[in-house]
Amino acid sequence: MTTRTLLVEDDAMLAEALTTTLLRDGADLTVVSDAAAAKFSLLDHAFEIVLLDLGLPDGSGLDVLRFLRARCDITPVIIMTARDRLSDRIAGLDAGADDYLVKPFQVTELLARMRAVTRRSKGRVAPSMSWGNLTLLPTSHLALVNGKEVQLSVHEFRTLQALMARNGHPVSRDALEQEVYGMSGAIGSNTVAVYVHQLRRKVGSERIETVHGFGYRLGAES
Ligand code: CA
């Protein structure tokens, strides 16, 4: 069975060794070596499991994990790290990791843990995000306005998801563009504004406020 797997590891030798093993095991594998690329990949693809190194050149893998969970993404995550301090393990599990593997480890153990967490994750119900009378269902790309279903396009959905992940705090236009487009490219100067416009028509104009010269935020919770 092919498992869509994201490997986040900046140690080139380890990444290569794991790549060989995972491909042999039948994984559909994406490999990235820093936190920024990991976030982009997670925006662009639906993975079944993420193998996450904590010490990355541009930050901590924990930031990647928090980014994922803030978006109500419940993809299973196994942290792989040389740090074996108890506090690091607790931080990882608190941030929403499913399992924790201390380097160096045997690849057979990694494969066994991967099977265990993907098995456990089957049939899990994705949480929803709520703001006032607005609810977003991440797995179905549906929004509920006062309990009534509103269908969103992929880009409209991502725009609203990025806003809801901030709980009413403003998000800059640049950050919004990155989260809406991921790595799929082509960013026009007005495009996020277009999605915001469409969203306002669908969910109510008062629900998305313009922060002049900066970006957008959710309107006051009602
Ligand atoms: Ca590392």
PDB file of C-alpha atoms and ligand atoms in Angstrom:
ATOM      1  CA  MET A   1       0.000   0.000   0.000  1.00  0.00           C
ATOM      2  CA  THR A   2       1.321   3.428  -0.953  1.00  0.00           C
ATOM      3  CA  THR A   3       1.466   5.888   1.893  1.00  0.00           C
ATOM      4  CA  ARG A   4       1.782   9.587   1.012  1.00  0.00           C
ATOM      5  CA  THR A   5       4.661  10.558   3.251  1.00  0.00           C
ATOM      6  CA  LEU A   6       6.386  13.873   3.965  1.00  0.00           C
ATOM      7  CA  LEU A   7       9.937  13.560   5.294  1.00  0.00           C
ATOM      8  CA  VAL A   8      11.347  16.735   6.876  1.00  0.00           C
ATOM      9  CA  GLU A   9      15.039  16.178   7.573  1.00  0.00           C
ATOM     10  CA  ASP A  10      18.037  18.474   7.021  1.00  0.00           C
ATOM     11  CA  ASP A  11      20.714  15.834   7.622  1.00  0.00           C
ATOM     12  CA  ALA A  12      21.429  14.834   4.010  1.00  0.00           C
ATOM     13  CA  MET A  13      22.876  11.427   4.859  1.00  0.00           C
ATOM     14  CA  LEU A  14      19.994  10.470   7.116  1.00  0.00           C
ATOM     15  CA  ALA A  15      17.454  11.806   4.620  1.00  0.00           C
ATOM     16  CA  GLU A  16      19.030   9.693   1.904  1.00  0.00           C
ATOM     17  CA  ALA A  17      19.081   6.555   4.030  1.00  0.00           C
ATOM     18  CA  LEU A  18      15.457   7.045   5.070  1.00  0.00           C
ATOM     19  CA  THR A  19      14.458   7.793   1.479  1.00  0.00           C
ATOM     20  CA  THR A  20      15.873   4.473   0.337  1.00  0.00           C
ATOM     21  CA  THR A  21      14.055   2.604   3.088  1.00  0.00           C
ATOM     22  CA  LEU A  22      10.748   4.407   2.669  1.00  0.00           C
ATOM     23  CA  LEU A  23      10.684   4.020  -1.107  1.00  0.00           C
ATOM     24  CA  ARG A  24      11.471   0.336  -0.750  1.00  0.00           C
ATOM     25  CA  ASP A  25       8.567   0.121   1.688  1.00  0.00           C
ATOM     26  CA  GLY A  26       6.302   1.599  -0.994  1.00  0.00           C
ATOM     27  CA  ALA A  27       5.963   5.185   0.271  1.00  0.00           C
ATOM     28  CA  ASP A  28       4.864   7.988  -2.055  1.00  0.00           C
ATOM     29  CA  LEU A  29       7.570  10.259  -0.705  1.00  0.00           C
ATOM     30  CA  THR A  30       8.208  14.009  -0.598  1.00  0.00           C
ATOM     31  CA  VAL A  31      11.459  15.087   1.050  1.00  0.00           C
ATOM     32  CA  VAL A  32      12.206  18.629   2.271  1.00  0.00           C
ATOM     33  CA  SER A  33      15.069  19.931   4.401  1.00  0.00           C
ATOM     34  CA  ASP A  34      13.757  23.043   6.137  1.00  0.00           C
ATOM     35  CA  ALA A  35      10.713  24.348   7.984  1.00  0.00           C
ATOM     36  CA  ALA A  36       9.590  26.788   5.271  1.00  0.00           C
ATOM     37  CA  ALA A  37       9.535  24.094   2.577  1.00  0.00           C
ATOM     38  CA  ALA A  38       7.725  21.768   4.983  1.00  0.00           C
ATOM     39  CA  LYS A  39       4.944  24.333   5.527  1.00  0.00           C
ATOM     40  CA  PHE A  40       4.601  24.904   1.795  1.00  0.00           C
ATOM     41  CA  SER A  41       4.387  21.172   1.137  1.00  0.00           C
ATOM     42  CA  LEU A  42       1.756  20.752   3.831  1.00  0.00           C
ATOM     43  CA  LEU A  43      -0.332  23.500   2.250  1.00  0.00           C
ATOM     44  CA  ASP A  44      -0.036  21.975  -1.186  1.00  0.00           C
ATOM     45  CA  HIS A  45      -0.551  18.272  -0.510  1.00  0.00           C
ATOM     46  CA  ALA A  46      -2.568  15.952   1.659  1.00  0.00           C
ATOM     47  CA  PHE A  47      -0.138  13.574   3.349  1.00  0.00           C
ATOM     48  CA  GLU A  48      -1.000  10.469   5.329  1.00  0.00           C
ATOM     49  CA  ILE A  49       2.008  10.809   7.599  1.00  0.00           C
ATOM     50  CA  VAL A  50       4.721  13.353   8.390  1.00  0.00           C
ATOM     51  CA  LEU A  51       8.182  12.407   9.678  1.00  0.00           C
ATOM     52  CA  LEU A  52       9.517  15.531  11.305  1.00  0.00           C
ATOM     53  CA  ASP A  53      13.016  16.445  12.456  1.00  0.00           C
ATOM     54  CA  LEU A  54      13.025  19.105  15.215  1.00  0.00           C
ATOM     55  CA  GLY A  55      16.374  20.818  14.584  1.00  0.00           C
ATOM     56  CA  LEU A  56      15.933  22.478  11.188  1.00  0.00           C
ATOM     57  CA  PRO A  57      18.182  25.161   9.654  1.00  0.00           C
ATOM     58  CA  ASP A  58      15.437  27.823   9.643  1.00  0.00           C
ATOM     59  CA  GLY A  59      13.706  26.984  12.900  1.00  0.00           C
ATOM     60  CA  SER A  60      12.171  24.222  14.954  1.00  0.00           C
ATOM     61  CA  GLY A  61      10.113  21.367  13.623  1.00  0.00           C
ATOM     62  CA  LEU A  62       7.741  22.214  16.467  1.00  0.00           C
ATOM     63  CA  ASP A  63       6.763  25.366  14.550  1.00  0.00           C
ATOM     64  CA  VAL A  64       5.864  23.183  11.570  1.00  0.00           C
ATOM     65  CA  LEU A  65       3.789  20.974  13.841  1.00  0.00           C
ATOM     66  CA  ARG A  66       1.990  23.914  15.450  1.00  0.00           C
ATOM     67  CA  PHE A  67       1.357  25.392  11.996  1.00  0.00           C
ATOM     68  CA  LEU A  68      -0.247  22.125  10.939  1.00  0.00           C
ATOM     69  CA  ARG A  69      -2.401  21.718  14.030  1.00  0.00           C
ATOM     70  CA  ALA A  70      -3.469  25.392  14.062  1.00  0.00           C
ATOM     71  CA  ARG A  71      -5.131  24.642  10.736  1.00  0.00           C
ATOM     72  CA  CYS A  72      -7.022  21.686  12.232  1.00  0.00           C
ATOM     73  CA  ASP A  73      -4.927  19.332  10.110  1.00  0.00           C
ATOM     74  CA  ILE A  74      -4.822  15.983  11.916  1.00  0.00           C
ATOM     75  CA  THR A  75      -2.270  14.261   9.660  1.00  0.00           C
ATOM     76  CA  PRO A  76      -0.253  11.933  11.926  1.00  0.00           C
ATOM     77  CA  VAL A  77       3.201  13.274  12.813  1.00  0.00           C
ATOM     78  CA  ILE A  78       6.188  11.337  14.118  1.00  0.00           C
ATOM     79  CA  ILE A  79       8.952  13.515  15.512  1.00  0.00           C
ATOM     80  CA  MET A  80      12.495  12.285  14.915  1.00  0.00           C
ATOM     81  CA  THR A  81      15.157  14.012  16.921  1.00  0.00           C
ATOM     82  CA  ALA A  82      18.506  13.550  18.586  1.00  0.00           C
ATOM     83  CA  ARG A  83      17.248  15.453  21.592  1.00  0.00           C
ATOM     84  CA  ASP A  84      16.167  12.954  24.151  1.00  0.00           C
ATOM     85  CA  ARG A  85      15.451  15.375  26.944  1.00  0.00           C
ATOM     86  CA  LEU A  86      12.098  14.819  28.574  1.00  0.00           C
ATOM     87  CA  SER A  87      11.089  18.468  28.098  1.00  0.00           C
ATOM     88  CA  ASP A  88      11.523  18.158  24.320  1.00  0.00           C
ATOM     89  CA  ARG A  89       9.361  15.073  24.212  1.00  0.00           C
ATOM     90  CA  ILE A  90       6.635  16.750  26.213  1.00  0.00           C
ATOM     91  CA  ALA A  91       6.796  19.862  24.028  1.00  0.00           C
ATOM     92  CA  GLY A  92       6.454  17.677  20.936  1.00  0.00           C
ATOM     93  CA  LEU A  93       3.515  15.732  22.243  1.00  0.00           C
ATOM     94  CA  ASP A  94       1.881  18.925  23.571  1.00  0.00           C
ATOM     95  CA  ALA A  95       2.209  20.474  20.121  1.00  0.00           C
ATOM     96  CA  GLY A  96       0.279  17.534  18.702  1.00  0.00           C
ATOM     97  CA  ALA A  97       2.815  14.905  17.682  1.00  0.00           C
ATOM     98  CA  ASP A  98       1.502  11.339  17.514  1.00  0.00           C
ATOM     99  CA  ASP A  99       4.759   9.642  18.334  1.00  0.00           C
ATOM    100  CA  TYR A 100       8.370  10.375  19.084  1.00  0.00           C
ATOM    101  CA  LEU A 101      11.529   8.615  17.927  1.00  0.00           C
ATOM    102  CA  VAL A 102      14.966   9.406  19.348  1.00  0.00           C
ATOM    103  CA  LYS A 103      17.918   9.285  16.939  1.00  0.00           C
ATOM    104  CA  PRO A 104      19.686   7.082  16.223  1.00  0.00           C
ATOM    105  CA  PHE A 105      16.894   4.581  15.610  1.00  0.00           C
ATOM    106  CA  GLN A 106      16.469   1.407  13.606  1.00  0.00           C
ATOM    107  CA  VAL A 107      14.525   1.902  10.381  1.00  0.00           C
ATOM    108  CA  THR A 108      12.500  -1.204  11.203  1.00  0.00           C
ATOM    109  CA  GLU A 109      11.309   0.571  14.343  1.00  0.00           C
ATOM    110  CA  LEU A 110      10.386   3.663  12.337  1.00  0.00           C
ATOM    111  CA  LEU A 111       8.375   1.569   9.871  1.00  0.00           C
ATOM    112  CA  ALA A 112       6.570  -0.188  12.712  1.00  0.00           C
ATOM    113  CA  ARG A 113       5.684   3.120  14.382  1.00  0.00           C
ATOM    114  CA  MET A 114       4.506   4.528  11.043  1.00  0.00           C
ATOM    115  CA  ARG A 115       2.175   1.575  10.592  1.00  0.00           C
ATOM    116  CA  ALA A 116       0.854   2.027  14.122  1.00  0.00           C
ATOM    117  CA  VAL A 117       0.091   5.748  13.866  1.00  0.00           C
ATOM    118  CA  THR A 118      -1.468   5.541  10.392  1.00  0.00           C
ATOM    119  CA  ARG A 119      -3.647   2.653  11.582  1.00  0.00           C
ATOM    120  CA  ARG A 120      -4.737   4.660  14.623  1.00  0.00           C
ATOM    121  CA  SER A 121      -5.465   7.737  12.514  1.00  0.00           C
ATOM    122  CA  LYS A 122      -7.925   5.953  10.216  1.00  0.00           C
ATOM    123  CA  GLY A 123     -11.465   6.967  10.979  1.00  0.00           C
ATOM    124  CA  ARG A 124     -10.384   9.874  13.134  1.00  0.00           C
ATOM    125  CA  VAL A 125     -12.790  12.748  12.933  1.00  0.00           C
ATOM    126  CA  ALA A 126     -11.233  16.017  11.876  1.00  0.00           C
ATOM    127  CA  PRO A 127     -11.993  18.878  14.228  1.00  0.00           C
ATOM    128  CA  SER A 128     -13.790  21.928  12.940  1.00  0.00           C
ATOM    129  CA  MET A 129     -12.780  25.566  13.359  1.00  0.00           C
ATOM    130  CA  SER A 130     -15.332  28.024  14.668  1.00  0.00           C
ATOM    131  CA  TRP A 131     -15.678  31.786  14.896  1.00  0.00           C
ATOM    132  CA  GLY A 132     -18.978  33.069  16.146  1.00  0.00           C
ATOM    133  CA  ASN A 133     -21.690  31.536  13.990  1.00  0.00           C
ATOM    134  CA  LEU A 134     -19.180  30.566  11.318  1.00  0.00           C
ATOM    135  CA  THR A 135     -17.778  27.019  11.241  1.00  0.00           C
ATOM    136  CA  LEU A 136     -15.188  25.596   8.866  1.00  0.00           C
ATOM    137  CA  LEU A 137     -14.949  21.860   8.194  1.00  0.00           C
ATOM    138  CA  PRO A 138     -11.382  21.248   6.984  1.00  0.00           C
ATOM    139  CA  THR A 139     -11.966  17.785   5.520  1.00  0.00           C
ATOM    140  CA  SER A 140     -14.946  18.693   3.350  1.00  0.00           C
ATOM    141  CA  HIS A 141     -14.093  22.287   2.325  1.00  0.00           C
ATOM    142  CA  LEU A 142     -17.453  23.369   3.655  1.00  0.00           C
ATOM    143  CA  ALA A 143     -18.267  26.394   5.727  1.00  0.00           C
ATOM    144  CA  LEU A 144     -21.369  26.542   7.877  1.00  0.00           C
ATOM    145  CA  VAL A 145     -22.981  29.944   8.377  1.00  0.00           C
ATOM    146  CA  ASN A 146     -25.589  29.748  11.132  1.00  0.00           C
ATOM    147  CA  GLY A 147     -25.601  25.992  10.495  1.00  0.00           C
ATOM    148  CA  LYS A 148     -26.268  26.416   6.767  1.00  0.00           C
ATOM    149  CA  GLU A 149     -23.794  24.812   4.336  1.00  0.00           C
ATOM    150  CA  VAL A 150     -21.749  27.020   2.033  1.00  0.00           C
ATOM    151  CA  GLN A 151     -19.483  25.363  -0.557  1.00  0.00           C
ATOM    152  CA  LEU A 152     -16.069  27.002  -0.988  1.00  0.00           C
ATOM    153  CA  SER A 153     -13.472  26.694  -3.733  1.00  0.00           C
ATOM    154  CA  VAL A 154     -10.023  25.442  -2.688  1.00  0.00           C
ATOM    155  CA  HIS A 155      -8.581  28.957  -2.653  1.00  0.00           C
ATOM    156  CA  GLU A 156     -11.548  30.487  -0.868  1.00  0.00           C
ATOM    157  CA  PHE A 157     -11.326  27.704   1.684  1.00  0.00           C
ATOM    158  CA  ARG A 158      -7.606  28.294   2.277  1.00  0.00           C
ATOM    159  CA  THR A 159      -8.143  32.027   2.616  1.00  0.00           C
ATOM    160  CA  LEU A 160     -10.819  31.542   5.260  1.00  0.00           C
ATOM    161  CA  GLN A 161      -8.808  28.813   6.992  1.00  0.00           C
ATOM    162  CA  ALA A 162      -5.771  31.099   7.244  1.00  0.00           C
ATOM    163  CA  LEU A 163      -7.930  33.831   8.784  1.00  0.00           C
ATOM    164  CA  MET A 164      -9.646  31.464  11.215  1.00  0.00           C
ATOM    165  CA  ALA A 165      -6.346  29.962  12.338  1.00  0.00           C
ATOM    166  CA  ARG A 166      -5.491  33.478  13.684  1.00  0.00           C
ATOM    167  CA  ASN A 167      -8.598  33.793  15.854  1.00  0.00           C
ATOM    168  CA  GLY A 168      -9.325  37.381  14.885  1.00  0.00           C
ATOM    169  CA  HIS A 169      -5.733  38.607  14.766  1.00  0.00           C
ATOM    170  CA  PRO A 170      -4.782  40.353  11.529  1.00  0.00           C
ATOM    171  CA  VAL A 171      -2.910  38.464   8.832  1.00  0.00           C
ATOM    172  CA  SER A 172      -0.807  40.299   6.260  1.00  0.00           C
ATOM    173  CA  ARG A 173      -1.571  40.088   2.560  1.00  0.00           C
ATOM    174  CA  ASP A 174       1.838  38.472   1.931  1.00  0.00           C
ATOM    175  CA  ALA A 175       1.333  35.765   4.551  1.00  0.00           C
ATOM    176  CA  LEU A 176      -2.144  35.123   3.245  1.00  0.00           C
ATOM    177  CA  GLU A 177      -0.884  34.739  -0.326  1.00  0.00           C
ATOM    178  CA  GLN A 178       1.762  32.258   0.780  1.00  0.00           C
ATOM    179  CA  GLU A 179      -0.754  30.178   2.678  1.00  0.00           C
ATOM    180  CA  VAL A 180      -3.363  30.281  -0.040  1.00  0.00           C
ATOM    181  CA  TYR A 181      -1.040  29.365  -2.877  1.00  0.00           C
ATOM    182  CA  GLY A 182       1.579  27.213  -1.189  1.00  0.00           C
ATOM    183  CA  MET A 183       4.115  26.143  -3.793  1.00  0.00           C
ATOM    184  CA  SER A 184       1.625  26.037  -6.641  1.00  0.00           C
ATOM    185  CA  GLY A 185       3.046  29.328  -7.813  1.00  0.00           C
ATOM    186  CA  ALA A 186       1.560  32.213  -9.813  1.00  0.00           C
ATOM    187  CA  ILE A 187       0.761  35.000  -7.397  1.00  0.00           C
ATOM    188  CA  GLY A 188      -1.002  37.994  -8.882  1.00  0.00           C
ATOM    189  CA  SER A 189      -1.132  41.213  -6.884  1.00  0.00           C
ATOM    190  CA  ASN A 190      -4.915  41.271  -6.563  1.00  0.00           C
ATOM    191  CA  THR A 191      -5.797  37.637  -6.251  1.00  0.00           C
ATOM    192  CA  VAL A 192      -6.170  37.318  -2.486  1.00  0.00           C
ATOM    193  CA  ALA A 193      -8.407  40.385  -2.620  1.00  0.00           C
ATOM    194  CA  VAL A 194     -10.536  38.516  -5.151  1.00  0.00           C
ATOM    195  CA  TYR A 195     -10.927  35.499  -2.856  1.00  0.00           C
ATOM    196  CA  VAL A 196     -11.777  37.773   0.064  1.00  0.00           C
ATOM    197  CA  HIS A 197     -14.398  39.448  -2.102  1.00  0.00           C
ATOM    198  CA  GLN A 198     -15.940  36.074  -3.033  1.00  0.00           C
ATOM    199  CA  LEU A 199     -15.814  34.900   0.574  1.00  0.00           C
ATOM    200  CA  ARG A 200     -17.597  38.027   1.786  1.00  0.00           C
ATOM    201  CA  ARG A 201     -20.396  37.281  -0.666  1.00  0.00           C
ATOM    202  CA  LYS A 202     -20.644  33.700   0.569  1.00  0.00           C
ATOM    203  CA  VAL A 203     -20.244  34.029   4.328  1.00  0.00           C
ATOM    204  CA  GLY A 204     -21.247  37.653   4.927  1.00  0.00           C
ATOM    205  CA  SER A 205     -19.223  40.810   4.363  1.00  0.00           C
ATOM    206  CA  GLU A 206     -19.057  41.655   8.070  1.00  0.00           C
ATOM    207  CA  ARG A 207     -17.102  38.475   8.793  1.00  0.00           C
ATOM    208  CA  ILE A 208     -13.887  39.591   7.081  1.00  0.00           C
ATOM    209  CA  GLU A 209     -12.494  43.013   7.893  1.00  0.00           C
ATOM    210  CA  THR A 210      -9.868  44.870   5.888  1.00  0.00           C
ATOM    211  CA  VAL A 211      -6.901  46.080   7.933  1.00  0.00           C
ATOM    212  CA  HIS A 212      -5.816  49.019   5.804  1.00  0.00           C
ATOM    213  CA  GLY A 213      -2.264  48.910   4.503  1.00  0.00           C
ATOM    214  CA  PHE A 214      -1.746  45.445   6.009  1.00  0.00           C
ATOM    215  CA  GLY A 215      -4.230  42.710   5.273  1.00  0.00           C
ATOM    216  CA  TYR A 216      -7.341  41.167   6.776  1.00  0.00           C
ATOM    217  CA  ARG A 217      -8.809  39.713   9.920  1.00  0.00           C
ATOM    218  CA  LEU A 218     -12.048  38.090  10.974  1.00  0.00           C
ATOM    219  CA  GLY A 219     -14.806  40.472  12.006  1.00  0.00           C
ATOM    220  CA  ALA A 220     -15.916  40.599  15.642  1.00  0.00           C
ATOM    221  CA  GLU A 221     -17.312  37.296  16.853  1.00  0.00           C
ATOM    222  CA  SER A 222     -21.091  37.392  16.815  1.00  0.00           C
TER     223      SER A 222
HETATM  224 CA    CA B   1      18.312  18.296  12.085  1.00  0.00          CA
END
